Coordinates of C-alpha atoms in Angstrom, one line a residue:
X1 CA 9.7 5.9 43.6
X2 CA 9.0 3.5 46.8
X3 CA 10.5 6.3 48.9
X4 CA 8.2 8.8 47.3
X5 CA 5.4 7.2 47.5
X6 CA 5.7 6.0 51.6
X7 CA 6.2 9.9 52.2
X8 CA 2.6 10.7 50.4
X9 CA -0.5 11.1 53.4
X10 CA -3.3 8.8 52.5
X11 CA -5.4 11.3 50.6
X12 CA -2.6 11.7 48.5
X13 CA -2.1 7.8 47.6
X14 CA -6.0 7.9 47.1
X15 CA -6.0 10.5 44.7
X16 CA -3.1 8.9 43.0
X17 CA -5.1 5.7 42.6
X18 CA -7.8 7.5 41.2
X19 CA -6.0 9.4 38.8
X20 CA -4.2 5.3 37.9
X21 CA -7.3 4.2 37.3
X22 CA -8.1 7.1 34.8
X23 CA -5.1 7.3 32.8
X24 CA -5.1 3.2 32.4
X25 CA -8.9 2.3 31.6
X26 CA -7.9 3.1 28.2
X27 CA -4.9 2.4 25.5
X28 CA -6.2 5.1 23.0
X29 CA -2.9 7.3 23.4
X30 CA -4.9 10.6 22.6
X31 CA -7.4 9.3 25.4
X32 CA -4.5 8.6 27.6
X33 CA -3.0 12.4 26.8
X34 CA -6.4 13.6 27.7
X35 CA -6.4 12.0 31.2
X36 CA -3.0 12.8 31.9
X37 CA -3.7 16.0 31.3
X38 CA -7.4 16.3 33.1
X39 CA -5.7 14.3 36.1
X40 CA -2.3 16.2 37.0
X41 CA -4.9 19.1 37.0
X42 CA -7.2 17.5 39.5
X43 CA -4.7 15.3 41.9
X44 CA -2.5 18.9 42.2
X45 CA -5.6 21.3 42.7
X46 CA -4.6 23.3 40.2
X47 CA -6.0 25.7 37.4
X48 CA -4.7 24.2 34.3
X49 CA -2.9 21.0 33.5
X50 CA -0.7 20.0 29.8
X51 CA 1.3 17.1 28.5
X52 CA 4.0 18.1 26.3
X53 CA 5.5 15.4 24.4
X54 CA 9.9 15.4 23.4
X55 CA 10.1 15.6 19.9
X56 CA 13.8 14.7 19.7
X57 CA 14.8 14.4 16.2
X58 CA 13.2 18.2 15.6
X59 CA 14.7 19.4 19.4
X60 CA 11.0 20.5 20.0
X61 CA 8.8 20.4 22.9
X62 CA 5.3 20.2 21.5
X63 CA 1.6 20.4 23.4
X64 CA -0.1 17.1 22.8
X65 CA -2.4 17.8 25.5
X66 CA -4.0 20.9 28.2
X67 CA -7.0 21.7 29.9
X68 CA -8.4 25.1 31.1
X69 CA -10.0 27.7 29.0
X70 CA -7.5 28.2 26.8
X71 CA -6.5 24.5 26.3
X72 CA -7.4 24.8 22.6
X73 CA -5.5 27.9 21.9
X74 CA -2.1 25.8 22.9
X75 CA -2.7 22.3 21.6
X76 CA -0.3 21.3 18.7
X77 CA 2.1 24.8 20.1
X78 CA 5.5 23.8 19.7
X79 CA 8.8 25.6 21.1
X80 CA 12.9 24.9 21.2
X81 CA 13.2 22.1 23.4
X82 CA 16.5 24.2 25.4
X83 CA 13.0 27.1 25.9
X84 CA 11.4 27.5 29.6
X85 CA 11.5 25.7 32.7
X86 CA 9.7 22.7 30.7
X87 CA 12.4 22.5 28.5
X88 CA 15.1 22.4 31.4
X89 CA 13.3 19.6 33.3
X90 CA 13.5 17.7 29.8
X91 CA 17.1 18.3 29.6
X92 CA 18.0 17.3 33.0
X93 CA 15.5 14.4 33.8
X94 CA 14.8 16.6 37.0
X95 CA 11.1 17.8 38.5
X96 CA 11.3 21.4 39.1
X97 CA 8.8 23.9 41.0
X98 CA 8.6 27.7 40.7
X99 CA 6.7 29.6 42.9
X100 CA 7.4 32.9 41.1
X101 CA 7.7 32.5 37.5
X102 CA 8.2 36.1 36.9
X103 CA 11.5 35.8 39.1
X104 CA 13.2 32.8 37.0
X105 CA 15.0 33.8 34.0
X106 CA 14.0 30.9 31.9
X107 CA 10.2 31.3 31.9
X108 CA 9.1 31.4 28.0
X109 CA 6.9 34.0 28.0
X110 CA 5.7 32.6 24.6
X111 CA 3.1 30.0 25.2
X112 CA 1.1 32.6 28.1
X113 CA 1.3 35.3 25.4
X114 CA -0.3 32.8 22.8
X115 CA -3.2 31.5 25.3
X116 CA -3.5 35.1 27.4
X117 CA -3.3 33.1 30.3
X118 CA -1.1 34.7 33.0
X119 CA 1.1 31.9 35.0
X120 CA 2.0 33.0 38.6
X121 CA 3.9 29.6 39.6
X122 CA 4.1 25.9 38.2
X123 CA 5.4 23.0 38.5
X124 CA 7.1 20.4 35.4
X125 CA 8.0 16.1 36.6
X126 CA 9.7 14.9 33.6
X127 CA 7.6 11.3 32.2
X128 CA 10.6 8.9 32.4
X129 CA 11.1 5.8 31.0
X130 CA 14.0 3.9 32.1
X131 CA 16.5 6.4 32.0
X132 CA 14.5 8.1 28.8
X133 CA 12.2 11.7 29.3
X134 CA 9.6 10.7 26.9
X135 CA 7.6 14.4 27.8
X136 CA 7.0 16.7 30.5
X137 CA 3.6 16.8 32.7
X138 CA 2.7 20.4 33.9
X139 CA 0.8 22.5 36.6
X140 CA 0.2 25.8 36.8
X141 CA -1.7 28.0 39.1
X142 CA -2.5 25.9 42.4
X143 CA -6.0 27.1 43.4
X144 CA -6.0 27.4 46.8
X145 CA -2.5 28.7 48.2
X146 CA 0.8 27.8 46.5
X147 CA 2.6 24.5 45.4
X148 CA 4.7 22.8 48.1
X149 CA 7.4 20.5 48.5
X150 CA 5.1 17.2 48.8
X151 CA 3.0 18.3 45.6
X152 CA 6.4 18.1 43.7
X153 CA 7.2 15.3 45.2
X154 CA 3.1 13.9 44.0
X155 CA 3.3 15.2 40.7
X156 CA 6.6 13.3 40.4
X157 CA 4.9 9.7 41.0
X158 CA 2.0 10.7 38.9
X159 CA 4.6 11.5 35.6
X160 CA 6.0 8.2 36.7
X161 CA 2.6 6.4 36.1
X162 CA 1.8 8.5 32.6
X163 CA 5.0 8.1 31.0
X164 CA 4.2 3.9 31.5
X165 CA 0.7 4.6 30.7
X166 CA 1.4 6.6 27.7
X167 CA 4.1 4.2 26.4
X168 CA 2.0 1.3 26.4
X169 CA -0.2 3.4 24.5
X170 CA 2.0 4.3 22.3
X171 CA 3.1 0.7 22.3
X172 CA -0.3 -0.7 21.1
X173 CA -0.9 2.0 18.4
X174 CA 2.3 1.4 16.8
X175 CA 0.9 -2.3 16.8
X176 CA -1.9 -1.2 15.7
X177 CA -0.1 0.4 13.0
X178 CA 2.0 -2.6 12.1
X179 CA -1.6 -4.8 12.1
X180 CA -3.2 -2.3 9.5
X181 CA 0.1 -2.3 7.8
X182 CA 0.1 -5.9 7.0
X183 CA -3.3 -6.2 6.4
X184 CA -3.2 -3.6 3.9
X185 CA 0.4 -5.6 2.7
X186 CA -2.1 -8.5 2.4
X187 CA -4.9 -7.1 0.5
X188 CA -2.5 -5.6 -1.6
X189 CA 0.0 -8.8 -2.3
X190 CA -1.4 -11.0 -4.6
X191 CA -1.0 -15.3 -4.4
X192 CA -0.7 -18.1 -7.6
X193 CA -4.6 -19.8 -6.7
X194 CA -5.2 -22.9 -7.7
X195 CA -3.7 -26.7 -8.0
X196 CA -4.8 -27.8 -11.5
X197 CA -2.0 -30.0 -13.7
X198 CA -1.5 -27.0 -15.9
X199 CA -0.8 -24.3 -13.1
X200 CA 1.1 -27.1 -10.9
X201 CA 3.4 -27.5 -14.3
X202 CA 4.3 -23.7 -14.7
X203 CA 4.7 -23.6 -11.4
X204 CA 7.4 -26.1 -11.5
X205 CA 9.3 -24.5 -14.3
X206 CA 9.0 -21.1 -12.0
X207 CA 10.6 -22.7 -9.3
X208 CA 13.4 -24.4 -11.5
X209 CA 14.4 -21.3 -13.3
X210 CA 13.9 -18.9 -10.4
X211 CA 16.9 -19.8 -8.3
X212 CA 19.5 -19.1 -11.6
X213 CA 20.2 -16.0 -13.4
X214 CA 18.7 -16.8 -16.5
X215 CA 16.0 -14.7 -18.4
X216 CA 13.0 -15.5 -18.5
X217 CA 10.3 -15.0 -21.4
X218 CA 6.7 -15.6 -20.4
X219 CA 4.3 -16.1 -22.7
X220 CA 0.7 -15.7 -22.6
X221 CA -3.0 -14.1 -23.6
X222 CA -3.9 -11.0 -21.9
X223 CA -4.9 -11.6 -18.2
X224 CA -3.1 -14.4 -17.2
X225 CA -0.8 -13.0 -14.6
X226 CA 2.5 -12.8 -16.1
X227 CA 3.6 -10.1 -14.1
X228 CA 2.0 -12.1 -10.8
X229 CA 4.2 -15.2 -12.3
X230 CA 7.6 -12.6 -12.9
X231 CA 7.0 -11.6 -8.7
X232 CA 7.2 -15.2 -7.9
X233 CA 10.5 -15.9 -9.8
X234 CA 12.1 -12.5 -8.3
X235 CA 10.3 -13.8 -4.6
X236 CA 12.2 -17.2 -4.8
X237 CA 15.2 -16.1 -6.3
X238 CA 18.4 -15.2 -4.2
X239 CA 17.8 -11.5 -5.1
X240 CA 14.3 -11.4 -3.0
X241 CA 15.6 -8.8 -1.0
X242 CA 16.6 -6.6 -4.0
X243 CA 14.4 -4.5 -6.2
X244 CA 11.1 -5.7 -8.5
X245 CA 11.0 -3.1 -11.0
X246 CA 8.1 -3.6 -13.4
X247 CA 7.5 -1.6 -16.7
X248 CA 4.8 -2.0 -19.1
X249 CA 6.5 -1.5 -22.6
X250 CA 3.3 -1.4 -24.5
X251 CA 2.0 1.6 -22.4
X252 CA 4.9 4.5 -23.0
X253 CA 5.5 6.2 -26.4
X254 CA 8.7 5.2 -28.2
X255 CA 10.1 8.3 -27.0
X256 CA 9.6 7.9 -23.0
X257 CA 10.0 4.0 -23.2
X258 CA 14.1 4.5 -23.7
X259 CA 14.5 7.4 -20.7
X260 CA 12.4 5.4 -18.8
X261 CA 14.4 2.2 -18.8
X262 CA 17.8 3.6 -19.3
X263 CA 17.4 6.9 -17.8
X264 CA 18.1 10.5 -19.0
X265 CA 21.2 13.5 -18.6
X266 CA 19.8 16.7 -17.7
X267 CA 18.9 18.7 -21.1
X268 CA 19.2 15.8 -23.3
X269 CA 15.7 16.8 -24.7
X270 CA 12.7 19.4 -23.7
X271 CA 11.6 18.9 -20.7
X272 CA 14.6 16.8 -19.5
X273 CA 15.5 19.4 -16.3
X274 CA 17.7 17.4 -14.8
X275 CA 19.7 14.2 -14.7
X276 CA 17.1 10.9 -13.7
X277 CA 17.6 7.3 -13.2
X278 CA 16.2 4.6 -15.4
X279 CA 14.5 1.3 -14.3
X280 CA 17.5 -0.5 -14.7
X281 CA 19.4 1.4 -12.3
X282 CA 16.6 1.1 -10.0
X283 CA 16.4 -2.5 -10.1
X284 CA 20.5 -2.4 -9.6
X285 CA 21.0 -6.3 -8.0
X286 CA 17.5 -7.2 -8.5
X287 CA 14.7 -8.0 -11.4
X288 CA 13.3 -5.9 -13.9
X289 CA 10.0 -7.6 -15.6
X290 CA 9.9 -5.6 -19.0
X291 CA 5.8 -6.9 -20.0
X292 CA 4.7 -6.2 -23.4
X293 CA 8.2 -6.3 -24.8
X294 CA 7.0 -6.8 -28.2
X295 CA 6.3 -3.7 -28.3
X296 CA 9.7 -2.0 -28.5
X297 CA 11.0 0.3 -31.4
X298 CA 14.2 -1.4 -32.7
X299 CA 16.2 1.9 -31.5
X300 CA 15.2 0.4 -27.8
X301 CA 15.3 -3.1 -28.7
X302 CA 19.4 -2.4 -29.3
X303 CA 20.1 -1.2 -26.3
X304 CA 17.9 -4.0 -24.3
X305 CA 20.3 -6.3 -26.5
X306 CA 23.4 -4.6 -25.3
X307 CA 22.0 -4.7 -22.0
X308 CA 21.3 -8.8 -22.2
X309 CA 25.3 -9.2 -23.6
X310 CA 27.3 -6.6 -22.2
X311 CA 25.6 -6.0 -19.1
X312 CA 25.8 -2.2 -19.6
X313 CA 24.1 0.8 -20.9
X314 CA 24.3 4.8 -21.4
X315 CA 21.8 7.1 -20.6
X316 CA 19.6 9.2 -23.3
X317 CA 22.0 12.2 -23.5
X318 CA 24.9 10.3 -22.3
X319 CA 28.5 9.3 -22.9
X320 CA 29.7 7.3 -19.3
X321 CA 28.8 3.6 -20.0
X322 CA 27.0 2.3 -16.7
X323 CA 27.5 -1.1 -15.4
X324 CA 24.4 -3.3 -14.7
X325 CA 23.5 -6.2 -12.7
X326 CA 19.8 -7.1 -13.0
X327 CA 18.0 -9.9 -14.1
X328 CA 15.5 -10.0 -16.9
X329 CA 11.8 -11.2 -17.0
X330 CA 10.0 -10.3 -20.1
X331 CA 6.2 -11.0 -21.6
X332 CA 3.9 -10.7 -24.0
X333 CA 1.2 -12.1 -25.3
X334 CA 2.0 -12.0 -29.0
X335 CA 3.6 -14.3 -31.4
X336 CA 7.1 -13.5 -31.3
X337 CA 8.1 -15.7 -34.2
X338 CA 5.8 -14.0 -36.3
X339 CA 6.9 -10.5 -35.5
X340 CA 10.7 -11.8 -36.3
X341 CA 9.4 -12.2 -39.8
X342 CA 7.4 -9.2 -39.9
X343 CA 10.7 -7.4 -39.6
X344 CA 9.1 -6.1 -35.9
X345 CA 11.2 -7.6 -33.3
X346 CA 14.5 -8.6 -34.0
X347 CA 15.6 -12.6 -33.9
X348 CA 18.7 -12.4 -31.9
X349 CA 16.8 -10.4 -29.2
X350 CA 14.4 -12.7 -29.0
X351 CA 17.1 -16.1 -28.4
X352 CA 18.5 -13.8 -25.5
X353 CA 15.2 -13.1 -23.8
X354 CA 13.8 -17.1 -24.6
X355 CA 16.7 -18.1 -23.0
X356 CA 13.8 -19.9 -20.4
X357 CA 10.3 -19.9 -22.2
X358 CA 7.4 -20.1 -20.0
X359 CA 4.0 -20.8 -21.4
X360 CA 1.0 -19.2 -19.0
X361 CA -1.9 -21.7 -19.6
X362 CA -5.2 -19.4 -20.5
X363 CA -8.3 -19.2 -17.6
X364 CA -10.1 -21.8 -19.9
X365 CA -6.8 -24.2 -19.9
X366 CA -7.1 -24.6 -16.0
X367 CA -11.2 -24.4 -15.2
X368 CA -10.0 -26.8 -12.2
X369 CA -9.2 -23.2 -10.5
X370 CA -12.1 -21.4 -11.0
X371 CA -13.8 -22.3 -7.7
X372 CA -11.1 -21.3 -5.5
X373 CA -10.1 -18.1 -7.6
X374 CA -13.7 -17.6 -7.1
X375 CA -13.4 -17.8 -3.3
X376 CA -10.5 -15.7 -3.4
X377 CA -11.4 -12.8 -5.7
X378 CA -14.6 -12.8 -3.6
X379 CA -13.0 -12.4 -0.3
X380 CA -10.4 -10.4 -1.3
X381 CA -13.1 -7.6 -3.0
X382 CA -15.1 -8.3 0.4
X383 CA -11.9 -7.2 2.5
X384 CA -11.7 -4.3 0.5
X385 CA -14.6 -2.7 0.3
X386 CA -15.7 -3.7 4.1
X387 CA -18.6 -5.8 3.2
X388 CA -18.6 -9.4 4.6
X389 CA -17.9 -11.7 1.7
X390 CA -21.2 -13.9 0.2
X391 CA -21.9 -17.2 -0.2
X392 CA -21.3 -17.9 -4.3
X393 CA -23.6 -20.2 -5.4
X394 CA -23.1 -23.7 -7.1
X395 CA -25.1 -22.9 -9.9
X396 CA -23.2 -19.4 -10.5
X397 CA -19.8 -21.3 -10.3
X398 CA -21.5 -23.8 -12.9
X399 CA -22.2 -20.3 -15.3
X400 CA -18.2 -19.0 -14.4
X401 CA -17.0 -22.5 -15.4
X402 CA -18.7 -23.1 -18.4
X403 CA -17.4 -19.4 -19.8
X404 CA -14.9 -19.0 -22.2
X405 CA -13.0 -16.2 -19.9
X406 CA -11.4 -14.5 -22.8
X407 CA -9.8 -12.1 -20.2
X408 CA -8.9 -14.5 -18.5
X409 CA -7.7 -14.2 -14.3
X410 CA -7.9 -10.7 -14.7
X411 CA -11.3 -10.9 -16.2
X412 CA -12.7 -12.9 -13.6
X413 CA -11.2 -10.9 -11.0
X414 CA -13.4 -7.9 -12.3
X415 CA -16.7 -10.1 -12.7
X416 CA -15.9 -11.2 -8.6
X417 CA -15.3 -7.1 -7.4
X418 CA -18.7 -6.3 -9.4
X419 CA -20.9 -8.9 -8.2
X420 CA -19.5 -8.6 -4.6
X421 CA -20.4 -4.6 -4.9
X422 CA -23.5 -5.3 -6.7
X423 CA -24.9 -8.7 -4.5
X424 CA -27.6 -7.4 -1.7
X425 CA -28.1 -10.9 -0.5
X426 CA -26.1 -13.6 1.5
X427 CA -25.6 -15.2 -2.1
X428 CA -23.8 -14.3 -5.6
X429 CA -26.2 -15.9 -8.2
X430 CA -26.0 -16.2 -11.8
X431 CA -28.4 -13.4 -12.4
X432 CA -25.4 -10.9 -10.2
X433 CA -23.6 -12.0 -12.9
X434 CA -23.0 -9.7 -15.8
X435 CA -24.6 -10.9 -19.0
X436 CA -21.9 -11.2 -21.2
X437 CA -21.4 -14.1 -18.8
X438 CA -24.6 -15.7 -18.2
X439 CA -25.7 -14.9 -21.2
X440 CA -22.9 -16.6 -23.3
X441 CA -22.5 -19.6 -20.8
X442 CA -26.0 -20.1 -20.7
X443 CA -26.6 -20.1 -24.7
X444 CA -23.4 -22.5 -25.2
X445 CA -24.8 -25.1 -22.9
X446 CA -28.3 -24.9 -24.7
X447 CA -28.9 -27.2 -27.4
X448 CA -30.5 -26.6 -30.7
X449 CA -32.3 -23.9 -32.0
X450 CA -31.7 -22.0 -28.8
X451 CA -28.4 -22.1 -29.2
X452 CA -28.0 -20.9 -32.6
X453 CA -30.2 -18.1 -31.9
X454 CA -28.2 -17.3 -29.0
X455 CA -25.1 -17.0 -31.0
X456 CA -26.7 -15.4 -34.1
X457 CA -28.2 -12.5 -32.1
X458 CA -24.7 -12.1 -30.2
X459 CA -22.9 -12.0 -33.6
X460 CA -25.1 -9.4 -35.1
X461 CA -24.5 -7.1 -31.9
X462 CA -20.9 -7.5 -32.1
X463 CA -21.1 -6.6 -36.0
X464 CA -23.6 -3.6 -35.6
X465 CA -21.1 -2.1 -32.9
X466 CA -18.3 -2.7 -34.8
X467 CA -20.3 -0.8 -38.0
X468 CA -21.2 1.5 -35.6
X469 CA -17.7 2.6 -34.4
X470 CA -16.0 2.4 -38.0
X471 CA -14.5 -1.1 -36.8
X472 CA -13.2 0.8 -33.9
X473 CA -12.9 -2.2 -31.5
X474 CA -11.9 0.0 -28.5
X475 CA -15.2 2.0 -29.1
X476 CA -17.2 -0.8 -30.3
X477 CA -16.3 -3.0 -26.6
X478 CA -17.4 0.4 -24.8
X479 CA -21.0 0.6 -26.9
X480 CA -21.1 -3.5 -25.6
X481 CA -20.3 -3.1 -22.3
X482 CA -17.4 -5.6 -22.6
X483 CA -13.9 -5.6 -22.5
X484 CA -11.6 -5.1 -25.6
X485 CA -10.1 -8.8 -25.4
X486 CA -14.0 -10.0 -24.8
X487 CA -15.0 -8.6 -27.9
X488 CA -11.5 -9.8 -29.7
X489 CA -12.2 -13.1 -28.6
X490 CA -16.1 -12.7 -29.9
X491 CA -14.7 -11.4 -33.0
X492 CA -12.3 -14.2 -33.7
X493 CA -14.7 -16.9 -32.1
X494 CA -17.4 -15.6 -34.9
X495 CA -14.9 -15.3 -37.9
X496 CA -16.5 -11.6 -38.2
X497 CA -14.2 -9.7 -40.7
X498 CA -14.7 -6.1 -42.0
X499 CA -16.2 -8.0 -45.8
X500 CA -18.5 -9.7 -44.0

């Protein structure tokens, strides 16, 4: 390239500098494809100018970028890399010029036919990287006379600067990339908040239990974050770098629960078209977190069993037994015991999963947290929605801490999001909260009459929308405005029953 460019005459080195300057000011790659483009055209004198980029793994040669007239009827053409003097100057690393097009065999006719442009001579410089054509920078049409030996010999130098210019591009949107990537990876990944006794403790047992192959039963209300607690056993467990395959057991018809955990052969129902894995093969060397397993028909709870024991399984439709190495998490948030003698979940089931018990402490077990989950949930739904996150004041933490948080994290997570979306001030204050909160923290730190008032009136619209819906408490929570756990914690926290 030193040789090259000690040959050029002054104006040439000038207009090379120029065109540096262009294609560098900027590390948008389509910007950079643009200049390329724009400046091959100018520093040659020539009638049109395009980039194609080397799309190896499809053997293509594709227009990324062209100007002229036509430019737009071209951009995103593709063609067979092995096509046209372009492609030959991407097979063999070597700048080519033709004065006559017409005259050399391998002229793809394609692209002019496509653009109704008629090409009388061009010229192709590979853009090389190392040793690597990365794309192909071309001229066609010089305006004034014909291409010459020291234009090749220009346009040569100038691929050698695009092809760096265009890598770092390329370079700093595929860091870009990563950067969004992990941001989105953040937003997404979810963190144990808080360092109160009770979360310190479970957090202890999580990190005794996690690094064996025991199973693990975690126990809990609604909302607590069993599943966040199952990641965090799998995360610092020595099968991290295997599958975390979570099912919700509560949420799939007896029917679909068994195909989906053990998988299915083609036709062994309607609708089953063809064979399919089931969880546990998917979590093959890993963790599967089975949540709400107290849910399970006995037919499924028998082949979880054989699972625990034998460590193997058949598919639904299937005969070949299929060998299994996964570990087990499973929750709920019911009272096992009492299903075992209610006939509902069977009792030697239930000593394979409570092999490792672990208790999730309820939102109003740990109020210690609630600041910094505040501080979290806040930023975190601030992040999300690209709003920049507000102050929260003390005497709205005063109204979260004094609540009851019958839905516990998950509850307060959805009270953070809404006041974030709903705040149009600096600072989240009680009155952004929603009233079920402020209402009920603010009656049960009244004294008196006030307060008895408070909970009288709260009890009679809990009753009427229970009346209302035919003791429907899904229905009745939607006429409240409140969750189904809020109301069944109103309802139990009232001693409301359907008598009276």
């Amino acid at each position: 390239m030193k040789r090259f460019v000690k040959s050029l005459s002054r104006e040439s080195l000038s207009l090379l500098a120029e065109a540096s300057s262009v294609i560098n000011s900027t590390l948008d790659l389509r910007t950079v494809l643009d200049n390329i483009a724009e400046s091959a055209a100018k520093v040659m004198s020539a009638e049109a100018g395009s980039v194609l980029v080397h799309d190896k793994p499809r053997s293509k040669l594709v227009f990324v970028s062209a100007t002229g007239e036509r430019a737009h009827l071209i951009l995103g053409q593709e063609f067979d890399a092995e096509l046209g003097i372009a492609g030959r100057v991407a097979s063999t690393g070597k700048a080519e010029i033709v004065s006559n097009v017409q005259a050399d065999k391998s002229f793809y006719h394609g692209i002019d036919e496509i653009s109704n442009f008629s090409t009388r001579a061009l010229m192709a410089a590979p853009m090389l990287v190392d040793t690597e054509v990365i794309g192909v920078v071309e001229v066609l049409n010089r305006v004034d006379g014909e291409f010459s030996e020291g234009d090749l010999e220009l346009l040569k130098v100038f691929a050698n600067l695009a092809a760096f210019a265009a890598r770092n591009a390329q370079t700093h949107e595929r860091l870009n990339q990563q950067h969004r990537f992990l941001c989105e990876q953040v937003l997404k990944s979810e963190r144990i908040i808080g360092d109160s006794g009770a979360l310190r403790e479970v957090r202890s047992l999580c990190d005794r239990v996690a690094p064996s192959m025991a199973s693990v039963l975690l126990l809990g209300e609604t909302g607590t974050g069993k599943e966040l607690f199952a990641k965090y056993i799998h995360n610092n467990s020595p099968r991290a770098e295997k599958p975390f395959v979570a099912v919700n057991c509560g949420a799939l018809a007896e029917s679909l629960l068994e195909s989906e955990l053990f998988g299915h052969e083609k036709g062994a129902f309607t609708g089953a078209i063809a064979q399919q894995a089931g969880r546990f093969e998917m979590a093959e060397g890993g963790t599967i977190f089975l949540d709400e397993v107290a849910e399970m028909s006995p037919h499924t709870q028998v082949k979880l069993l054989r699972v625990l024991q034998e460590r193997t399984f058949e598919r639904v439709g299937g005969s070949a037994t299929i060998a299994c190495d996964v570990r087990v998490i499973a929750a709920t948030h019911r009272d096992l015991k009492q299903r075992i003698a209610e006939s509902k979940f069977r009792e030697d089931l239930y000593y394979r999963l409570n092999v490792f018990p672990v208790r999730l402490p309820a939102l109003r077990e740990r109020i210690d947290d609630i600041a910094r989950l505040v501080e979290y949930f806040t930023a975190r739904a601030a992040q999300r929605t690209g709003l920049h996150p507000p102050h929260v004041s003390a005497e709205a933490i005063a109204v979260l801490t004094r609540y009851e948080w019958p839905g516990n994290v998950r509850e307060l997570q959805n009270v953070m999001e809404r006041a974030v979306l709903l705040c149009n001030r600096e600072t989240i204050l009680p009155a952004d909260l929603p009233v079920e909160v402020s209402g009920s923290a603010g009656g049960e730190t009244g004294g008196g009459a006030e307060h008895g008032t408070l909970r009288g009136i709260e009890r009679a619209l809990v009753v009427k929308a229970l009346h209302d819906s035919g003791w429907n408490q899904t229905k009745a929570a939607g006429r409240l405005g409140i969750s189904r756990d809020n109301l069944r914690y109103r309802v139990k926290k009232y001693a409301i029953t359907r008598d009276g």
